PDB file of C-alpha atoms in Angstrom:
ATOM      1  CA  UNK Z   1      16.645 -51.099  -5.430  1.00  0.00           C
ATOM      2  CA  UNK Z   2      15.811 -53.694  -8.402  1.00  0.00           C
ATOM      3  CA  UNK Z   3      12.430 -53.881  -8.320  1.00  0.00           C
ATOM      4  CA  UNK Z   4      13.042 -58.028  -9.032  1.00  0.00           C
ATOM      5  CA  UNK Z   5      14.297 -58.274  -5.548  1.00  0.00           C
ATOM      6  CA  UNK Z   6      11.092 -56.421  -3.747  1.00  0.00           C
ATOM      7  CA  UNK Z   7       9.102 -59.777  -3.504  1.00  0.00           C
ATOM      8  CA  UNK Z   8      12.196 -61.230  -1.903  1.00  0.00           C
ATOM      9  CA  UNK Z   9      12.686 -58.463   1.127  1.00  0.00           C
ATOM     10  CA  UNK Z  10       8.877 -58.155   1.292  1.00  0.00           C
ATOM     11  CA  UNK Z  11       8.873 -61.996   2.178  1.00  0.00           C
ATOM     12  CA  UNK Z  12      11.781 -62.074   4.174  1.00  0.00           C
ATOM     13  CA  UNK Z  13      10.814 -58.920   6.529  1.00  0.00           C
ATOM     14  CA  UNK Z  14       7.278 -60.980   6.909  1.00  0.00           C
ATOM     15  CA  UNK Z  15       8.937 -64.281   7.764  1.00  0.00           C
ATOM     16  CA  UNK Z  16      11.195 -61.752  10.038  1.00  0.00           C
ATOM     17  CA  UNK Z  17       7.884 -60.561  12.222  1.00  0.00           C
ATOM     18  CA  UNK Z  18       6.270 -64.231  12.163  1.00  0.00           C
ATOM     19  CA  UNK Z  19       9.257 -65.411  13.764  1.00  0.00           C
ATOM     20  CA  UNK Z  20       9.296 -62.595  16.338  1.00  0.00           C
ATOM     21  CA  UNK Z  21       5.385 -63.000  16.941  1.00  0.00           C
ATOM     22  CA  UNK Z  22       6.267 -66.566  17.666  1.00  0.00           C
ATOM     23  CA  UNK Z  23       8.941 -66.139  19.754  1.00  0.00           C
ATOM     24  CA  UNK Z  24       7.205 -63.631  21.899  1.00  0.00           C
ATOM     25  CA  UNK Z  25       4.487 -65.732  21.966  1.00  0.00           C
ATOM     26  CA  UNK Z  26       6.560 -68.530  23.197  1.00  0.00           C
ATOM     27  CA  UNK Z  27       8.091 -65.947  26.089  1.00  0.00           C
ATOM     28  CA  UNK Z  28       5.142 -65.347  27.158  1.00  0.00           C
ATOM     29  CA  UNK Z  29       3.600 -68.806  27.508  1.00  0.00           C
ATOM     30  CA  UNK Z  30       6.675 -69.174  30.084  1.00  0.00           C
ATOM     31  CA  UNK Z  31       5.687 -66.733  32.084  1.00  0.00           C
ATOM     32  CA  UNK Z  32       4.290 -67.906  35.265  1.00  0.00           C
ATOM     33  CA  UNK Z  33       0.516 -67.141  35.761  1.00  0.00           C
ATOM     34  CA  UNK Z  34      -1.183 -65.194  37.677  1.00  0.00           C
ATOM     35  CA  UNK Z  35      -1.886 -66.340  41.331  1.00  0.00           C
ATOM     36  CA  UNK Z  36      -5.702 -64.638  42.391  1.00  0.00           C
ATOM     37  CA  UNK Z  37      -5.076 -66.916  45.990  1.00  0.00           C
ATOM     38  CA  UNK Z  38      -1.763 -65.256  46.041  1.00  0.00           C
ATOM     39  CA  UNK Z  39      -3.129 -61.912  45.012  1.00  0.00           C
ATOM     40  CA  UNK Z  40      -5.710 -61.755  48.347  1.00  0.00           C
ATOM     41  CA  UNK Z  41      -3.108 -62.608  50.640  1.00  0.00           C
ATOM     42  CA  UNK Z  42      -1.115 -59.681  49.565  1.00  0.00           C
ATOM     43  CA  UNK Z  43      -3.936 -56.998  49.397  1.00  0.00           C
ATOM     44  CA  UNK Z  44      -5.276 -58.275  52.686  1.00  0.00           C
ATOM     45  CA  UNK Z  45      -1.275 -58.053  54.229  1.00  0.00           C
ATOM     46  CA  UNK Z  46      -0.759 -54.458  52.991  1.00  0.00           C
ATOM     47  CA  UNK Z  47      -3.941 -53.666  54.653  1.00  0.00           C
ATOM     48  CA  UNK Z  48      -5.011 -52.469  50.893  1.00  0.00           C
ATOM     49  CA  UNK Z  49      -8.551 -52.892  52.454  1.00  0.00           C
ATOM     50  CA  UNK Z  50      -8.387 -50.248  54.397  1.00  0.00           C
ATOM     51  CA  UNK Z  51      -8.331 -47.619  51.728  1.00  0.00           C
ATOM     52  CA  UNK Z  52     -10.120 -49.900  48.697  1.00  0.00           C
ATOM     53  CA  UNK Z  53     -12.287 -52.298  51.380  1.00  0.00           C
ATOM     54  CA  UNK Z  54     -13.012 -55.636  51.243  1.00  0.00           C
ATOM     55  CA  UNK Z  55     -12.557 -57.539  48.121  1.00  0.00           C
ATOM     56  CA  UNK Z  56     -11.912 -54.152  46.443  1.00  0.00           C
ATOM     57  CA  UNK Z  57     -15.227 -52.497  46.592  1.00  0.00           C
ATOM     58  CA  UNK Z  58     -14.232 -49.340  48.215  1.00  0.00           C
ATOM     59  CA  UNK Z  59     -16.609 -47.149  50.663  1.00  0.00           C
ATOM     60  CA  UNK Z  60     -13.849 -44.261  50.584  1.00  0.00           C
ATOM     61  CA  UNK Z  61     -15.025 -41.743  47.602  1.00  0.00           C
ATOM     62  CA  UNK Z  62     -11.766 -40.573  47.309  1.00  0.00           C
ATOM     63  CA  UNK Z  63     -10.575 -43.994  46.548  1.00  0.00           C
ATOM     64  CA  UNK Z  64     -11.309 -46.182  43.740  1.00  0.00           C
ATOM     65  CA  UNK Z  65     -13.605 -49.428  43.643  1.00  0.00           C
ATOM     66  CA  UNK Z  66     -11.004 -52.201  42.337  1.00  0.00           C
ATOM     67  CA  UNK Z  67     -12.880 -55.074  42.331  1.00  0.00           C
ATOM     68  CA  UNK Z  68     -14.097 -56.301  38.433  1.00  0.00           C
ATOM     69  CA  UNK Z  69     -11.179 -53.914  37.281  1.00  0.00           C
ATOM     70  CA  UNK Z  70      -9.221 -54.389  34.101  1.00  0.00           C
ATOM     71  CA  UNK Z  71      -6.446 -56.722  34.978  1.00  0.00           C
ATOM     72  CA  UNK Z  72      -3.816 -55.334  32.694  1.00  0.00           C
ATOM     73  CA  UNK Z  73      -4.839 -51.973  33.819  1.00  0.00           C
ATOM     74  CA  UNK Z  74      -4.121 -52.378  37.565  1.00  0.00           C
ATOM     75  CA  UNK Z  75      -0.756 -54.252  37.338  1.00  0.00           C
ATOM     76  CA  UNK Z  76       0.075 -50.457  34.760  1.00  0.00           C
ATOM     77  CA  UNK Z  77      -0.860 -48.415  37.270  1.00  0.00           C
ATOM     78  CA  UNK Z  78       1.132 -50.131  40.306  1.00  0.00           C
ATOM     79  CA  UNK Z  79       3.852 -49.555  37.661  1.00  0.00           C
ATOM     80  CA  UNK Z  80       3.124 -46.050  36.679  1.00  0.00           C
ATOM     81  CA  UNK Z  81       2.858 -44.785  40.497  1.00  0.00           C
ATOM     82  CA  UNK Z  82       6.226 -46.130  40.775  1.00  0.00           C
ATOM     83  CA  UNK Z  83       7.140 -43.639  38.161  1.00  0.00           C
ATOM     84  CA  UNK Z  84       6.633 -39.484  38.306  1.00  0.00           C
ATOM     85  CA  UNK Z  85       4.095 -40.288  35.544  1.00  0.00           C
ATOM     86  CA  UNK Z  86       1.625 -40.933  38.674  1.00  0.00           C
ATOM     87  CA  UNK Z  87       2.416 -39.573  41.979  1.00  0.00           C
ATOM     88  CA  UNK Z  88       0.373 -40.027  45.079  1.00  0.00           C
ATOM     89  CA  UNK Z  89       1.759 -39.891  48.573  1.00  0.00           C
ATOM     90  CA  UNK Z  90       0.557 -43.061  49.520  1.00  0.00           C
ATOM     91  CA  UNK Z  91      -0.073 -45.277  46.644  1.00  0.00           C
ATOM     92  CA  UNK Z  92       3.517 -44.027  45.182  1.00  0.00           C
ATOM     93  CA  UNK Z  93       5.250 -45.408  48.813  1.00  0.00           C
ATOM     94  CA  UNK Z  94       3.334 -48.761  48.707  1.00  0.00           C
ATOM     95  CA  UNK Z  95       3.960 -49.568  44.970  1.00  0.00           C
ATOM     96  CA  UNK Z  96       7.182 -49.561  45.085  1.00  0.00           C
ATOM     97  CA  UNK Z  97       7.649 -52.449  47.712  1.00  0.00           C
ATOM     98  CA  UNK Z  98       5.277 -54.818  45.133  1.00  0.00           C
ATOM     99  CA  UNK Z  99       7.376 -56.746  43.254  1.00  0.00           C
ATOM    100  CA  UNK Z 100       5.533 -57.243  39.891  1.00  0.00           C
ATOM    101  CA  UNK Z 101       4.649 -60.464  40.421  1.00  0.00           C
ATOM    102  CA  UNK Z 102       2.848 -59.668  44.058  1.00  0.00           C
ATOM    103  CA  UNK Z 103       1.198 -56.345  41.099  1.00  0.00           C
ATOM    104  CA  UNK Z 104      -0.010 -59.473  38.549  1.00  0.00           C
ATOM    105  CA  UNK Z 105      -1.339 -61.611  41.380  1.00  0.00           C
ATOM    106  CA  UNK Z 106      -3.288 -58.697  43.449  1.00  0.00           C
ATOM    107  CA  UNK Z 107      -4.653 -57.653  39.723  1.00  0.00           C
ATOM    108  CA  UNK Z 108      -5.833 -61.004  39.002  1.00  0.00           C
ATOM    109  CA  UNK Z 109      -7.950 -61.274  42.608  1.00  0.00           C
ATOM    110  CA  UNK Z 110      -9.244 -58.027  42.254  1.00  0.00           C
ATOM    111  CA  UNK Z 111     -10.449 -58.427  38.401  1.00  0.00           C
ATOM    112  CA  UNK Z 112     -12.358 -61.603  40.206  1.00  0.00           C
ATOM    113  CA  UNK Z 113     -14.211 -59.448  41.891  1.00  0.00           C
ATOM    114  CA  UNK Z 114     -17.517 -58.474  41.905  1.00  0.00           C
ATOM    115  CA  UNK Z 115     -18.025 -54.645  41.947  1.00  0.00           C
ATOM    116  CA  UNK Z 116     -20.399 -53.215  43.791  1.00  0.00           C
ATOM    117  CA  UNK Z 117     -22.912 -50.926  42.116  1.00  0.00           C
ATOM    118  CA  UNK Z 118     -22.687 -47.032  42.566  1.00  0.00           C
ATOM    119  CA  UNK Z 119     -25.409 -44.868  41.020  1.00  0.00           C
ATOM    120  CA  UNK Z 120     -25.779 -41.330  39.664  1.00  0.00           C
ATOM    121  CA  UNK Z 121     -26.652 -38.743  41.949  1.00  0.00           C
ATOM    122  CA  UNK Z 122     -27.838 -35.829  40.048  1.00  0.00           C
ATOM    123  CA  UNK Z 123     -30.504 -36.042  37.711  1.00  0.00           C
ATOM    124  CA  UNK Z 124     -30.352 -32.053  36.595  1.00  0.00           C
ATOM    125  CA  UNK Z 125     -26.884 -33.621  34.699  1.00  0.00           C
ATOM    126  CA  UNK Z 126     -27.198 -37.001  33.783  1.00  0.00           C
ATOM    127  CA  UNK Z 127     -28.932 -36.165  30.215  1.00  0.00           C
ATOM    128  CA  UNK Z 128     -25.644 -34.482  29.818  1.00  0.00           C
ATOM    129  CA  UNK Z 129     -23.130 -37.073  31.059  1.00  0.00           C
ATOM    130  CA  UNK Z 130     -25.300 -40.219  28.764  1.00  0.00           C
ATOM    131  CA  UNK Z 131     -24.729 -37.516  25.547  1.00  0.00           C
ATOM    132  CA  UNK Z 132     -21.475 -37.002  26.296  1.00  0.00           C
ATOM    133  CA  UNK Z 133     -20.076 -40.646  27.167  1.00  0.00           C
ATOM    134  CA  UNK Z 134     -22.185 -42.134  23.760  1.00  0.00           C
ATOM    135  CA  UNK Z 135     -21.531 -39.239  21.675  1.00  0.00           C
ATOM    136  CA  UNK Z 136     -18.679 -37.360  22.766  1.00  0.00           C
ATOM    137  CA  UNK Z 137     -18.537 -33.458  22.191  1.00  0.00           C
ATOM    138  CA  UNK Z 138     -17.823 -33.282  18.525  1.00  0.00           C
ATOM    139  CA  UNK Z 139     -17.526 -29.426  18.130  1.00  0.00           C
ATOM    140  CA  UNK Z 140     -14.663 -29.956  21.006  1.00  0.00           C
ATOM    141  CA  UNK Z 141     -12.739 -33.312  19.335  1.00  0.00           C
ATOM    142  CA  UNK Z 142     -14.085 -34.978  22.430  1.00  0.00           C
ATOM    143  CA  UNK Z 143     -14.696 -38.548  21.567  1.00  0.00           C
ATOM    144  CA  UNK Z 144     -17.626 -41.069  22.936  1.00  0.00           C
ATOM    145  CA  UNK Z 145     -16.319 -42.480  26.210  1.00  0.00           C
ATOM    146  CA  UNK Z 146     -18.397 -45.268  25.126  1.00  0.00           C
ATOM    147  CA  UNK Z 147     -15.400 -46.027  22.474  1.00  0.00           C
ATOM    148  CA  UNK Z 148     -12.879 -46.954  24.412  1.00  0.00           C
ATOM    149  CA  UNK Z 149     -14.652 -47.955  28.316  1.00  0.00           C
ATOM    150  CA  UNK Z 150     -17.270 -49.927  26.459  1.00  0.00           C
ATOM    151  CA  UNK Z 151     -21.465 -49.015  26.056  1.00  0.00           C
ATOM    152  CA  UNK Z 152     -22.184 -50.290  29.541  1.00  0.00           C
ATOM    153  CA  UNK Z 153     -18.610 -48.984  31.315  1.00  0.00           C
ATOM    154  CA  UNK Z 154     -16.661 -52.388  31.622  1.00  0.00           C
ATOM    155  CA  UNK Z 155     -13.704 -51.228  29.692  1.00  0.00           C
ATOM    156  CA  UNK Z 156     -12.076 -53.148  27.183  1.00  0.00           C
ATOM    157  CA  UNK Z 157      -9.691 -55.779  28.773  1.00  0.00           C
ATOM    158  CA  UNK Z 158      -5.309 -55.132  28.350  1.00  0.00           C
ATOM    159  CA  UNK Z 159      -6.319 -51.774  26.683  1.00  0.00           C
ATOM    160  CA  UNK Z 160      -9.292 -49.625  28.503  1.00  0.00           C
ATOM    161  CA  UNK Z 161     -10.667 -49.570  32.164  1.00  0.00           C
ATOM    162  CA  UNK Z 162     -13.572 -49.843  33.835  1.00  0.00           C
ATOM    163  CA  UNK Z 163     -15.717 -47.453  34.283  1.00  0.00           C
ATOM    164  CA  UNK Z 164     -19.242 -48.233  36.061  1.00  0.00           C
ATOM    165  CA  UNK Z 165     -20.135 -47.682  38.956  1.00  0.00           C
ATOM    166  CA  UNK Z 166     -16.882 -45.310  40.170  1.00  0.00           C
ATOM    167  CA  UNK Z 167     -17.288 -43.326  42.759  1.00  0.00           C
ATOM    168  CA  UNK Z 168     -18.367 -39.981  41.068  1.00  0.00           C
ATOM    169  CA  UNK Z 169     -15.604 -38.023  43.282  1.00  0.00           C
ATOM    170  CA  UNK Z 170     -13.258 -40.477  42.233  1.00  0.00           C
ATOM    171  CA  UNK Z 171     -13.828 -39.992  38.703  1.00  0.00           C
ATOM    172  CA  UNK Z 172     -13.794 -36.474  38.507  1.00  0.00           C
ATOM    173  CA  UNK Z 173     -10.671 -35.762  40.339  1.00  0.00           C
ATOM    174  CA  UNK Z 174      -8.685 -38.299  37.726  1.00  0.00           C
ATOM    175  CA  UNK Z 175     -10.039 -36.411  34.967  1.00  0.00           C
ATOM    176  CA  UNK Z 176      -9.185 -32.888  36.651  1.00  0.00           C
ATOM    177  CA  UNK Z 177      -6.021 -34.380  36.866  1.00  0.00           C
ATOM    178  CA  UNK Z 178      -5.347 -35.660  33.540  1.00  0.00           C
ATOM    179  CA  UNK Z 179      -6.455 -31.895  32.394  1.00  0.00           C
ATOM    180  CA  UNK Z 180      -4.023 -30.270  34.729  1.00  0.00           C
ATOM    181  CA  UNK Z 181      -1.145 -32.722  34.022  1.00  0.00           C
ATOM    182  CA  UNK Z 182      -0.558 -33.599  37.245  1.00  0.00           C
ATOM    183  CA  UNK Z 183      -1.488 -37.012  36.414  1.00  0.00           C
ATOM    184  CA  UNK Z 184       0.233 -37.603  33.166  1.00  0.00           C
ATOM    185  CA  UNK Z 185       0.421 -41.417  32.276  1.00  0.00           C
ATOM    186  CA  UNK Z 186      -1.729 -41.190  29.706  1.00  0.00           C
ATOM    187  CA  UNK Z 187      -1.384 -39.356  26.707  1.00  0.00           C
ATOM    188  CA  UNK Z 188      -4.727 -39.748  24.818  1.00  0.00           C
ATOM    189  CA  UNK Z 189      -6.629 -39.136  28.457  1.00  0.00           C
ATOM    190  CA  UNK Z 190      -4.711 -35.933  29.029  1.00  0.00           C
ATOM    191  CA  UNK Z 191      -5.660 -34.325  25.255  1.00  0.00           C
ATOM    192  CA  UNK Z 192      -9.533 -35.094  25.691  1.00  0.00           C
ATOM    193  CA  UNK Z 193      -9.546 -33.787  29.653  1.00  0.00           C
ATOM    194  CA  UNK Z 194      -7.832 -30.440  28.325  1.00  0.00           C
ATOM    195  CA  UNK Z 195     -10.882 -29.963  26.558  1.00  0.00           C
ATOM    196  CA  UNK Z 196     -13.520 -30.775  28.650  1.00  0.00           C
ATOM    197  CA  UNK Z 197     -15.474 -28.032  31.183  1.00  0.00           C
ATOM    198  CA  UNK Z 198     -16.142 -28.863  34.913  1.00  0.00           C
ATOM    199  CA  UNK Z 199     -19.780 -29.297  34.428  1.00  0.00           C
ATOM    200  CA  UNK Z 200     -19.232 -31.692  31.513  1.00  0.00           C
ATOM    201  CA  UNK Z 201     -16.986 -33.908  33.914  1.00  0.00           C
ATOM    202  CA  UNK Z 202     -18.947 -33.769  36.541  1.00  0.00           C
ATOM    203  CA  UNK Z 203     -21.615 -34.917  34.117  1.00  0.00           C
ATOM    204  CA  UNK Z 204     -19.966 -37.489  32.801  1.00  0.00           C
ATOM    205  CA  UNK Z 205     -18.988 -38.760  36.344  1.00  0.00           C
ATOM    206  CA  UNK Z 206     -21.735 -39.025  37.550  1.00  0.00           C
ATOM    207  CA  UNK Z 207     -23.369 -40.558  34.689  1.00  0.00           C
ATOM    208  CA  UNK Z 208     -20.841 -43.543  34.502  1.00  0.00           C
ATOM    209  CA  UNK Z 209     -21.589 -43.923  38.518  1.00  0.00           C
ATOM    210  CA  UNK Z 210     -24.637 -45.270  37.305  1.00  0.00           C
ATOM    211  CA  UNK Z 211     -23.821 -47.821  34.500  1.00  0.00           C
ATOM    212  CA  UNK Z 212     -23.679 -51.361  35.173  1.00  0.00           C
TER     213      UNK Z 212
END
């Protein structure tokens, strides 16, 4: 290619992706927002409180704590269980009779929320689970939790989710999934699981039960 004409496709291809970043941006301004008063009245009609109680803050260790969640993060998830990505018996029957605007409004109540605290249980482990979430396990590639779910566990918003104050059973049965593959919708959770030990993910469960 005549190197006289690189300036030329250089500025065209970046007046190419400024036009797409506008028009995107413009798509998405149309897009109706979320409804939080819509949201409650769908989580409270498909008696959601039952397993993840009122206003999110489940009682159930088993089942997760939504309220203060990541809003991004719960509307991917209602999409992933509809997907063999994630498969659970009864959150992969329910998901797929939310429409995804029902899945933005129930995100937005829940995010709304305020969690309820949990705290750590076993203090033989918790040096562990504070070294590993800060500083990872560098001899294993295992990165600082901290880096993505944020120093105090409230995730980082359309990217990471929350963290603190999970129910420590919860927590480590996600990760034992992600390392077994039988949960598999996330590809950088999956790689660091596969090299973690049970008594470094029960450490690091219960640690993050306890951050707030």
């Amino acid at each position: 290619m005549n190197r006289a004409f690189l300036p030329y496709v250089k500025s065209l291809f970046v007046a190419m992706v400024a036009v797409s970043s506008v028009a995107y941006a413009a798509e998405e301004s149309k897009a109706p927002k979320a409804d939080p008063a819509k949201g409650e009245a769908v989580f409270t009609s498909m008696a959601c409180i039952g397993c993840h109680g009122p206003n999110g803050n489940s009682t159930i260790v088993q089942n997760p704590k939504l309220a203060g969640q990541v809003e991004q993060y719960i509307v991917k998830q209602l999409a992933d269980f509809k997907t063999p990505q994630r498969t659970n018996p009864v959150m992969s029957a329910i998901a797929k009779t939310v429409s995804d605007v029902d899945a933005k409004n129930v995100a937005a109540y829940l995010s709304a929320q305020k969690p309820a605290p949990g705290a750590a249980k076993n203090k033989d482990t918790v040096e562990l689970g504070k070294k590993i979430y800060r500083g990872g396990i560098p001899e294993k590639n295992v990165p600082a939790c901290a880096g993505c779910h944020g120093a105090t566990g409230n995730g980082i918003p359309a990217q990471f989710p929350r963290l603190a104050g999970q129910h420590q059973e919860y927590t480590i049965a996600q990760l034992t999934n992600f390392r077994a593959g039988t949960r598999n919708n996330s590809v950088q959770m999956t790689t660091i699981a596969k090299r973690m030990l049970d008594d470094e993910i029960q450490a690091v469960a219960d640690y993050v039960a306890g951050l707030k």
